[in-house]
Backbone as numpy.savetxt, mean C-alpha at the origin, in Angstrom:
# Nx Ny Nz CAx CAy CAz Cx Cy Cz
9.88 -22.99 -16.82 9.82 -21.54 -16.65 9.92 -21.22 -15.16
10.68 -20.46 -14.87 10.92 -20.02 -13.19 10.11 -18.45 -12.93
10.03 -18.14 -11.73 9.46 -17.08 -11.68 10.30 -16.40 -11.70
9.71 -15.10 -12.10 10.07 -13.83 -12.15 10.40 -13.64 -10.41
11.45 -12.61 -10.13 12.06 -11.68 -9.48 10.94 -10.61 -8.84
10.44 -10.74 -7.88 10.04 -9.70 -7.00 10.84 -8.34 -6.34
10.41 -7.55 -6.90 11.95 -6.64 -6.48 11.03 -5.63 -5.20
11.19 -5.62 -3.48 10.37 -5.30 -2.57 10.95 -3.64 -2.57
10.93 -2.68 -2.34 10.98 -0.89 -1.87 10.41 -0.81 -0.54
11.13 -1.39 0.58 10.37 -1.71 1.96 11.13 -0.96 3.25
10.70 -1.61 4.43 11.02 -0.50 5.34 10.07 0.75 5.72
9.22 1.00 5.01 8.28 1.75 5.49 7.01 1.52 5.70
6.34 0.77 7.16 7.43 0.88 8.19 7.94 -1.05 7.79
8.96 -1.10 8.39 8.87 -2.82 8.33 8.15 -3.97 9.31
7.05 -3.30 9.93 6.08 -3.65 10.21 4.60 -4.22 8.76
4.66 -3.22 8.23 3.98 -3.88 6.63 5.03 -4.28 5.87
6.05 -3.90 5.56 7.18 -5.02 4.76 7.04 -6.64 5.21
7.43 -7.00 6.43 7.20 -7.94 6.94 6.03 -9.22 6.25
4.66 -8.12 6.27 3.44 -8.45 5.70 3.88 -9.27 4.35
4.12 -7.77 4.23 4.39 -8.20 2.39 5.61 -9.47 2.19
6.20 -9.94 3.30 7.12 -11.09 2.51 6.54 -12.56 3.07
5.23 -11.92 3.82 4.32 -13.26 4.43 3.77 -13.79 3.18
2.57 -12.77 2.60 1.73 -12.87 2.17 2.56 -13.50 0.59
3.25 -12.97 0.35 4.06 -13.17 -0.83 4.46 -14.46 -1.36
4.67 -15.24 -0.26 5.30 -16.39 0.04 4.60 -17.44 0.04
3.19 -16.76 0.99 2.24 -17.85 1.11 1.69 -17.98 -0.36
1.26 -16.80 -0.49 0.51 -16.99 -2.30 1.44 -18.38 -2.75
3.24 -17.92 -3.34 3.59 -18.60 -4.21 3.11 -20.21 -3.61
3.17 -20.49 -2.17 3.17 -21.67 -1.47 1.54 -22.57 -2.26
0.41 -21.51 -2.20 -0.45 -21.99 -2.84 -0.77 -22.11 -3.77
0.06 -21.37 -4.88 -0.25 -21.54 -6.06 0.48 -22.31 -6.83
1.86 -22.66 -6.28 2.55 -23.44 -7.00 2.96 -25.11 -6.19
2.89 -25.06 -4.79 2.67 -26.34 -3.94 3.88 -26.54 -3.26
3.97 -27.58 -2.64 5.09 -28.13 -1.93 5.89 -27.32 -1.20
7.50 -26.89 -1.38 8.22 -26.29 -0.88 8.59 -24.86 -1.44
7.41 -24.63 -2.03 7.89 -23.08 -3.42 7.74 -22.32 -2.56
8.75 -21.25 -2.84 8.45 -19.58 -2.19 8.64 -18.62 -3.17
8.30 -17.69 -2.84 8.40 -16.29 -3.84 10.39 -16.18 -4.01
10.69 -15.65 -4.90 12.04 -15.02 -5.19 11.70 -13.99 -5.44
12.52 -13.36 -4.48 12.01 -12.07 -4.26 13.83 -11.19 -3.58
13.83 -10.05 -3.76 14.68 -9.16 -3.25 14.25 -8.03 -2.29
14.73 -7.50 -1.45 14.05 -6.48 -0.74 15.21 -5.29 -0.18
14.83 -3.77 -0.94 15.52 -2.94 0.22 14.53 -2.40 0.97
15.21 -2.32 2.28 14.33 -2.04 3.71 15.02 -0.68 4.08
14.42 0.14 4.41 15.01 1.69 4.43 15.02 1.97 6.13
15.41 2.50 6.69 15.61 2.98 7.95 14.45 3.95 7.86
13.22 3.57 8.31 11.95 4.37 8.17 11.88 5.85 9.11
13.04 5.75 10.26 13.01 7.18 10.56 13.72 8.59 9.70
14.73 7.82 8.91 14.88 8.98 7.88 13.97 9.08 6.76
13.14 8.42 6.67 12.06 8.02 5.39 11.12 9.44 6.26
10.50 8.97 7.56 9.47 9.47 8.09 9.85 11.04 8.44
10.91 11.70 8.68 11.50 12.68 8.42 11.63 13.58 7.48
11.91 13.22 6.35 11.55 14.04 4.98 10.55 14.38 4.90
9.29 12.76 4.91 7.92 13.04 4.72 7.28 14.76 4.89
7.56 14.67 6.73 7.01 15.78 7.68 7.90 16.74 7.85
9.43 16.85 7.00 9.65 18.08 6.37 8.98 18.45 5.40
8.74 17.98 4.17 8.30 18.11 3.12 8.97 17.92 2.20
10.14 17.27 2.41 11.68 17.13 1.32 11.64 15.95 0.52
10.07 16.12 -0.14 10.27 15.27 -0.86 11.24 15.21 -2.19
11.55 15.80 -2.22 12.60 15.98 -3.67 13.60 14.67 -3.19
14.29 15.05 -1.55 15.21 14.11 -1.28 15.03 12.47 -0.89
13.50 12.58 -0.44 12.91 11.54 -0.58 12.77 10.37 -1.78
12.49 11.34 -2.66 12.08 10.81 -4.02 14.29 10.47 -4.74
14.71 11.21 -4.33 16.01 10.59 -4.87 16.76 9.24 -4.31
16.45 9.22 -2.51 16.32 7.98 -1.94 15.54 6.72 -2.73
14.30 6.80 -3.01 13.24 6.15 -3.64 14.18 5.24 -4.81
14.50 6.41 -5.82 15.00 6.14 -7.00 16.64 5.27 -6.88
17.30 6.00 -6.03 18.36 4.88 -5.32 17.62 3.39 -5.53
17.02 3.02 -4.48 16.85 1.78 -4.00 15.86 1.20 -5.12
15.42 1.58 -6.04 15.30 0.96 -7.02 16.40 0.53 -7.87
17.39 1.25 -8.16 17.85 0.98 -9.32 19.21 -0.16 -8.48
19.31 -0.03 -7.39 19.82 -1.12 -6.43 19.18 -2.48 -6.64
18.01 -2.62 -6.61 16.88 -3.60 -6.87 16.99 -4.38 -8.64
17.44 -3.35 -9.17 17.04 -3.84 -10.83 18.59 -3.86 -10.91
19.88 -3.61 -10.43 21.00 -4.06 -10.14 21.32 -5.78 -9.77
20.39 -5.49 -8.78 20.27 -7.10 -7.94 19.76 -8.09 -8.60
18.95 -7.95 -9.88 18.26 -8.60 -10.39 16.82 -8.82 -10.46
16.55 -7.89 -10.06 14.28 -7.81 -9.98 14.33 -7.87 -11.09
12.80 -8.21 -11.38 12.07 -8.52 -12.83 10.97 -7.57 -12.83
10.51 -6.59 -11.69 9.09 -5.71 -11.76 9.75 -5.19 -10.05
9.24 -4.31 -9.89 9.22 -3.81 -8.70 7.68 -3.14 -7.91
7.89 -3.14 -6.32 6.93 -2.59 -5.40 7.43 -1.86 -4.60
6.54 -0.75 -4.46 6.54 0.10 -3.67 5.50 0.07 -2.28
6.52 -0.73 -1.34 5.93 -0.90 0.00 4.87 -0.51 0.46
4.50 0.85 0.61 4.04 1.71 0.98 3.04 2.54 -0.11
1.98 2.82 0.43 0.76 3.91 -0.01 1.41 5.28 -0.72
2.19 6.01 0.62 2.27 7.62 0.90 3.38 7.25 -0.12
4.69 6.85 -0.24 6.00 6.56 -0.67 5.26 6.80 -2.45
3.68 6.28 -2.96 3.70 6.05 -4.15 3.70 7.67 -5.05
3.73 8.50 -4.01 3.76 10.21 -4.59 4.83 10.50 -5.11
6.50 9.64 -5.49 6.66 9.60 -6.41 7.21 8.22 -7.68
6.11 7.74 -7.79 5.89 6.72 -8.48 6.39 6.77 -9.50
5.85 7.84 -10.42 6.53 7.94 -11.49 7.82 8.38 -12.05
8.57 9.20 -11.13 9.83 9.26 -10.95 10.46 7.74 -10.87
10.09 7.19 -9.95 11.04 5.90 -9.55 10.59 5.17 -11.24
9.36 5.01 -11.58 9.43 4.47 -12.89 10.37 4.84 -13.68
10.69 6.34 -14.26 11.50 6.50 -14.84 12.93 6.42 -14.77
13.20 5.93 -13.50 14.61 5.52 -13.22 15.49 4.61 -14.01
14.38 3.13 -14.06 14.52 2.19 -13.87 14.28 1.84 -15.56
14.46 0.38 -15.96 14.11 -0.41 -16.93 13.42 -1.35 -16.45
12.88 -1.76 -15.90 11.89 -2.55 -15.08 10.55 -1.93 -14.86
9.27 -2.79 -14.88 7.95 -2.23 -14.36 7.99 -1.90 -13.22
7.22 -1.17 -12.97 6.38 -0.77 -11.44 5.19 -1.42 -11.06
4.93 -1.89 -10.45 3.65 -2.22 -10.17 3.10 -1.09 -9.03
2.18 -0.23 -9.53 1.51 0.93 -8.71 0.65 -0.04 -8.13
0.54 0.08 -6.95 -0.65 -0.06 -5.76 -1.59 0.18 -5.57
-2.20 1.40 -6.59 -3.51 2.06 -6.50 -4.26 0.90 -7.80
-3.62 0.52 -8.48 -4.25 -0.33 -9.92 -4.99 -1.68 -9.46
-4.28 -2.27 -8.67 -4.94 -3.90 -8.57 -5.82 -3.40 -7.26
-5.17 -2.33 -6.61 -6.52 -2.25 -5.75 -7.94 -1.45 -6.37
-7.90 -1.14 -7.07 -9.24 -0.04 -8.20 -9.65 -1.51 -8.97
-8.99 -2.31 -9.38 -9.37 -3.27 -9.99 -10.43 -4.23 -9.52
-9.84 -4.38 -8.23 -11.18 -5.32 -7.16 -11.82 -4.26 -7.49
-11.97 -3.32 -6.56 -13.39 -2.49 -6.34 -14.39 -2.71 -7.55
-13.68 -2.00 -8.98 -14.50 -2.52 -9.96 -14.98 -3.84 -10.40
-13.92 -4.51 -9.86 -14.72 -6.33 -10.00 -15.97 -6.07 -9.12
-16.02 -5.99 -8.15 -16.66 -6.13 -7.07 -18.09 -5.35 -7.29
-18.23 -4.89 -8.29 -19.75 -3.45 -9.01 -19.25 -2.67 -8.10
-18.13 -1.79 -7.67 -18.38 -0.44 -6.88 -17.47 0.54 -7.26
-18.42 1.81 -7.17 -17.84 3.16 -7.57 -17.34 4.01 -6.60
-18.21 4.07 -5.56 -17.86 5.54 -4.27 -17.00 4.63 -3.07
-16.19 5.44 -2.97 -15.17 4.18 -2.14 -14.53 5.55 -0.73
-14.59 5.15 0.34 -13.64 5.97 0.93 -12.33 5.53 1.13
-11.48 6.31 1.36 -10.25 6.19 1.68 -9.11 6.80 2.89
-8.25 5.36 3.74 -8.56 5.80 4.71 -6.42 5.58 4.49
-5.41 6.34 5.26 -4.35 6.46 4.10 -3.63 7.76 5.80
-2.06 7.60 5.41 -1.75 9.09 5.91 -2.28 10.07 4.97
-1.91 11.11 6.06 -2.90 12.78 5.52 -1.91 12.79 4.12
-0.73 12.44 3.88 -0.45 13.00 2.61 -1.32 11.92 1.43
-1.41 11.10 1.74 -2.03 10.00 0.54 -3.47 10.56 0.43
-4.36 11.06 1.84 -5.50 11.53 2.10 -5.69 12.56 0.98
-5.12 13.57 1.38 -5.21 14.98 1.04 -5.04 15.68 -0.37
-2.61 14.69 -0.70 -2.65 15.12 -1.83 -3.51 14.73 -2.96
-2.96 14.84 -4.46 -3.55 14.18 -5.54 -2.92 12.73 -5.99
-2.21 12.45 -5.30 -1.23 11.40 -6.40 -2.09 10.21 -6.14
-2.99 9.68 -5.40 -3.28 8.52 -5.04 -4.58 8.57 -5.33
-5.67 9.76 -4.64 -6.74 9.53 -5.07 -6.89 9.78 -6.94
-6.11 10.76 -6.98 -6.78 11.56 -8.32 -6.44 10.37 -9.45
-5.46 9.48 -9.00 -4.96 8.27 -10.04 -6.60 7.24 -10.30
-6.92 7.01 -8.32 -8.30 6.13 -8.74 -9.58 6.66 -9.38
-9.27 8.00 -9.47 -10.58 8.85 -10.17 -10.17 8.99 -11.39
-8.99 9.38 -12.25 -8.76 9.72 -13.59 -8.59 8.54 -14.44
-7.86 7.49 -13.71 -7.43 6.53 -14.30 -8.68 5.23 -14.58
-9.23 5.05 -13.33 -9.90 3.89 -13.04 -11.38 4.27 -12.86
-11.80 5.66 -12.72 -12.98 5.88 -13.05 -14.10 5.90 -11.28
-12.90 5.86 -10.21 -13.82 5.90 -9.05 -14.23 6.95 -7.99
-15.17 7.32 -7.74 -15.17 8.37 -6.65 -14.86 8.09 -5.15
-13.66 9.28 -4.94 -12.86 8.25 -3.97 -13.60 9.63 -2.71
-14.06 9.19 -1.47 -14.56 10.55 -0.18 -13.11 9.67 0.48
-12.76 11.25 1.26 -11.86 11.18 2.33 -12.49 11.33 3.57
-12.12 11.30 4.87 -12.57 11.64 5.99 -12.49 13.36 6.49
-13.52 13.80 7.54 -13.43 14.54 7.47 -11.73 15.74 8.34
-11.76 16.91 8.32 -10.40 17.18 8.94 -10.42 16.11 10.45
-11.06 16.32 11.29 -10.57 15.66 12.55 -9.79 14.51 12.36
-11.11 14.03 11.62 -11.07 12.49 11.27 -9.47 11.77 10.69
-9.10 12.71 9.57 -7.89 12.81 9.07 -7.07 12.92 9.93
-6.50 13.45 11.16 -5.95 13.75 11.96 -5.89 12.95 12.86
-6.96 12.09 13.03 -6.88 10.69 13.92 -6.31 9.65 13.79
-6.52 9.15 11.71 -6.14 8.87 10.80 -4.35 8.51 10.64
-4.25 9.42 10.12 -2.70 9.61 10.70 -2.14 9.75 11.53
-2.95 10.32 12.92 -1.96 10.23 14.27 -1.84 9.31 14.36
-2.12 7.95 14.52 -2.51 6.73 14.74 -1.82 5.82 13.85
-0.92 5.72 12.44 -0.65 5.21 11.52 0.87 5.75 12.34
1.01 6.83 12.80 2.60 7.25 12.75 2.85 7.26 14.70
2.25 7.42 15.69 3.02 7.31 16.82 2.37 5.61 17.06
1.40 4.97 16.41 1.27 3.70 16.92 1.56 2.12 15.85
1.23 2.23 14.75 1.07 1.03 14.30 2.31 0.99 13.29
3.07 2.12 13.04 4.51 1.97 12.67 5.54 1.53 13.49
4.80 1.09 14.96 5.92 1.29 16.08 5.35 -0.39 16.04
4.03 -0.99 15.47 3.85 -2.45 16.14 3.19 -2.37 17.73
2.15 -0.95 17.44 1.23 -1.00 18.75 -0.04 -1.09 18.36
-1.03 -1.99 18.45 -2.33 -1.98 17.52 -2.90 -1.99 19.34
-3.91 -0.59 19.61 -4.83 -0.57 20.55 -5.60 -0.74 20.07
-6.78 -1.05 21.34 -8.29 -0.72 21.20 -9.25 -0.27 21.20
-8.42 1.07 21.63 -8.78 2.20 21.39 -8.64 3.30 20.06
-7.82 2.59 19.59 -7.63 3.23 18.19 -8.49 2.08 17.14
-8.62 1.17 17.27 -9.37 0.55 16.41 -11.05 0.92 16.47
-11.04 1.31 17.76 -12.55 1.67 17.97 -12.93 3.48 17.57
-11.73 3.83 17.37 -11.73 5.25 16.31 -11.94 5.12 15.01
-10.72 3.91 14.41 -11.31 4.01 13.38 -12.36 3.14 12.61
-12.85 2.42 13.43 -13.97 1.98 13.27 -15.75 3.29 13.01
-15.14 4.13 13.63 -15.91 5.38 13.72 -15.80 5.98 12.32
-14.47 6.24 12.22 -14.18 7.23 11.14 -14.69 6.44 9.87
-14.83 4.89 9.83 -15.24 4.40 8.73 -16.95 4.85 8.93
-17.36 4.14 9.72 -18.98 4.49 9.95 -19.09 5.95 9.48
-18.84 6.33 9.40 -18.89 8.30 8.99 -18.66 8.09 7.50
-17.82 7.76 6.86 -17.41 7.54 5.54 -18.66 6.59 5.12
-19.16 5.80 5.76 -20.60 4.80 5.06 -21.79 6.18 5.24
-21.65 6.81 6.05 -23.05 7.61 6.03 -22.87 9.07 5.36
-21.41 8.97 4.37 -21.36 9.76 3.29 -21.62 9.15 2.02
-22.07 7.95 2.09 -22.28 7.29 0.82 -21.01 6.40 0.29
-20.22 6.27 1.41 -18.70 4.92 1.06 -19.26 3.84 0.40
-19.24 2.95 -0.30 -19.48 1.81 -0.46 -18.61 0.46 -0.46
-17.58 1.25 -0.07 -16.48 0.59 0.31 -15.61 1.24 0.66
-14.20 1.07 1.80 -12.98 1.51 1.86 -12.12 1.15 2.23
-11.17 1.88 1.21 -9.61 1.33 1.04 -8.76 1.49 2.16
-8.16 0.38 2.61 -7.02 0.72 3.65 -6.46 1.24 2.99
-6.08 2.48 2.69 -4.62 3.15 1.83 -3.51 3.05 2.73
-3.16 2.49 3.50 -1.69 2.47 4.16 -1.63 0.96 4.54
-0.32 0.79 4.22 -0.23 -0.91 4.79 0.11 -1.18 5.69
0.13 -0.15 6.95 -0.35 -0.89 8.47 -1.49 -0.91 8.91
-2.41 -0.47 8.29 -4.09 -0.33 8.71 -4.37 -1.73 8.50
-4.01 -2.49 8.14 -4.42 -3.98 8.01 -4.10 -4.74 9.47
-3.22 -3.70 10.07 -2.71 -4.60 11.36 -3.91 -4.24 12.21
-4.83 -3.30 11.91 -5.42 -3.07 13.36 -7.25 -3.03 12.97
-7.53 -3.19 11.98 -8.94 -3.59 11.73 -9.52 -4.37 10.26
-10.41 -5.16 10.27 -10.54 -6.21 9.44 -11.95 -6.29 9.01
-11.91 -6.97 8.30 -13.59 -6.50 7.90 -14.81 -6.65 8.97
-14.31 -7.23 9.67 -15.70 -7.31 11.14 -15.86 -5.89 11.92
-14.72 -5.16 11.01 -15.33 -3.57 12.08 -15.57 -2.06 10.78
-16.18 -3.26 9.93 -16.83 -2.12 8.93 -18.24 -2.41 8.71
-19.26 -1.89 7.83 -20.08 -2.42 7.34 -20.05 -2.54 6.00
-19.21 -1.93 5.21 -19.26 -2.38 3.81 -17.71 -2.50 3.72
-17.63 -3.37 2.64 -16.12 -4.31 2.13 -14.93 -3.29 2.23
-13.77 -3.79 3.16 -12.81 -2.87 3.19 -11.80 -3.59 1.97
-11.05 -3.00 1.81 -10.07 -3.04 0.26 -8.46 -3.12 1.40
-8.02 -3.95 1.71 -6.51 -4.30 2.27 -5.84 -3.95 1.31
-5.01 -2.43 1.14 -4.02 -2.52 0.00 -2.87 -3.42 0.22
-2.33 -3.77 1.41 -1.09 -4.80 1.45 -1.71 -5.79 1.09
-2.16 -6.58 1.13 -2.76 -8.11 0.69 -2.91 -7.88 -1.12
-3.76 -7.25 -1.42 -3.89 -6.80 -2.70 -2.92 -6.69 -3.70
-1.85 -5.33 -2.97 -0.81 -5.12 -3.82 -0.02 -6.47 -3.90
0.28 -7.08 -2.82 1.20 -8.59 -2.90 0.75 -9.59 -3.67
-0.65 -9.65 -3.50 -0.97 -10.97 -4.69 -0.80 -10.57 -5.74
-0.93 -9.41 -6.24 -0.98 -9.07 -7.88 0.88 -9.41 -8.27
1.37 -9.26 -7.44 2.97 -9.12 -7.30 3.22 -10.69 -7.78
2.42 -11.54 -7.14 2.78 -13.02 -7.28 1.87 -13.20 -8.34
0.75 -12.80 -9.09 0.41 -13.24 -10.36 1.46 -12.81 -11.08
2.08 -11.51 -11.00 2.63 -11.39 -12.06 4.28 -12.37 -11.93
4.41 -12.41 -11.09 5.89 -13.47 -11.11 5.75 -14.46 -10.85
4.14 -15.02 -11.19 4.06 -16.42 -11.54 3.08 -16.86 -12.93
2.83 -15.68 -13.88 2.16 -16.14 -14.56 2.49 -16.85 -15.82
1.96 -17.56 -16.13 2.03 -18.67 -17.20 3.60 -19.71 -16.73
2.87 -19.75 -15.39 3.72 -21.24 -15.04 2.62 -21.78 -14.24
């Protein structure tokens, strides 16, 4: 039995794509031995027209991009697909319905730890659209049963300044880590009991030594579930 087809939706930014074809790789390396790697496909998007729509608001045209590069992907031969990115998952279910292939949503295997783990009140730390809108939290509250706190406005605003002029560019300060090291401490003394990196460059710039309760890496997360599923029952 061979593995399944990883089908990647990347490029935003390819600073966490990158991640995702580390982590991907390494899994298959450990779980299956020797010289194995993931098979995997990837479209990588030119993240300044990605990041453009966003902060127009065009998502309509966004979401038809999205659906493109999927069905490019299940063209190429994927067996399940990912969606790179946190913010990108607002329209998830569109790109599902594109396709004949699964999705693997990002918000699921990460709600899944948490609940392994006994925890309910979780903050979440994400661009302002993943923050703010419904598509991401309201999925881990309706679906999975968790109470998700956001940060407060400033906080949000730090949040995302910081995700989009620095760590999309591959600038991790230490001065921004020592912000959001703050903004988490604020989220624990609202009752967090954990929180989610919701964006997959927040992994580049703080780690669990600058929280006090268990942070949730959605890039690490979303990728291993990616390699159970395109390696299971081998």
């Amino acid at each position: 039995m061979s593995q399944k087809v990883i089908g990647l939706i990347g490029g935003m930014s390819w600073e966490s794509s990158a991640e995702y074809y580390r982590i991907v790789n390494e899994q298959v390396r450990d779980r299956l031995g020797g010289l194995r790697s993931a098979r995997c496909l990837m479209w990588s998007f030119d993240f300044a027209e990605i990041e453009a729509l966003q902060h127009a608001g065009r998502w309509d045209d966004a979401t038809a991009l999205m659906v493109d590069a999927a069905r490019r992907l299940e063209r190429g031969g994927a067996d399940f697909l990912l969606i790179c990115t946190n913010t990108m998952h607002r329209m998830a279910a569109d790109v599902q319905g594109a396709v004949g292939i699964p999705l693997l949503h990002i918000a699921d295997p990460t709600a899944d730890r948490i609940r392994a783990a006994g925890l309910r009140r979780v903050g979440l730390l994400g661009t302002a659209f993943t923050m703010e809108q419904d598509f991401y939290k309201g999925r881990l509250a309706d679906r999975h049963g968790l109470e998700v706190l956001i940060p407060e406005e400033a906080d949000r605003a730090t949040v995302h300044r910081i995700i989009y002029d620095e760590l999309v560019q591959g600038r991790v300060e230490p001065a921004s880590r020592q912000a959001y090291r703050e903004v988490i401490a604020r989220l624990v003394e609202r009752g967090a009991e954990a929180v989610i990196l919701g964006c997959t460059e927040i992994m580049l710039l703080v780690g669990a030594e600058d929280s006090a309760v268990p942070l949730f890496d959605t890039t690490a997360i979303h990728a291993e579930a990616a390699v159970e599923l395109a390696t299971a029952g081998m």
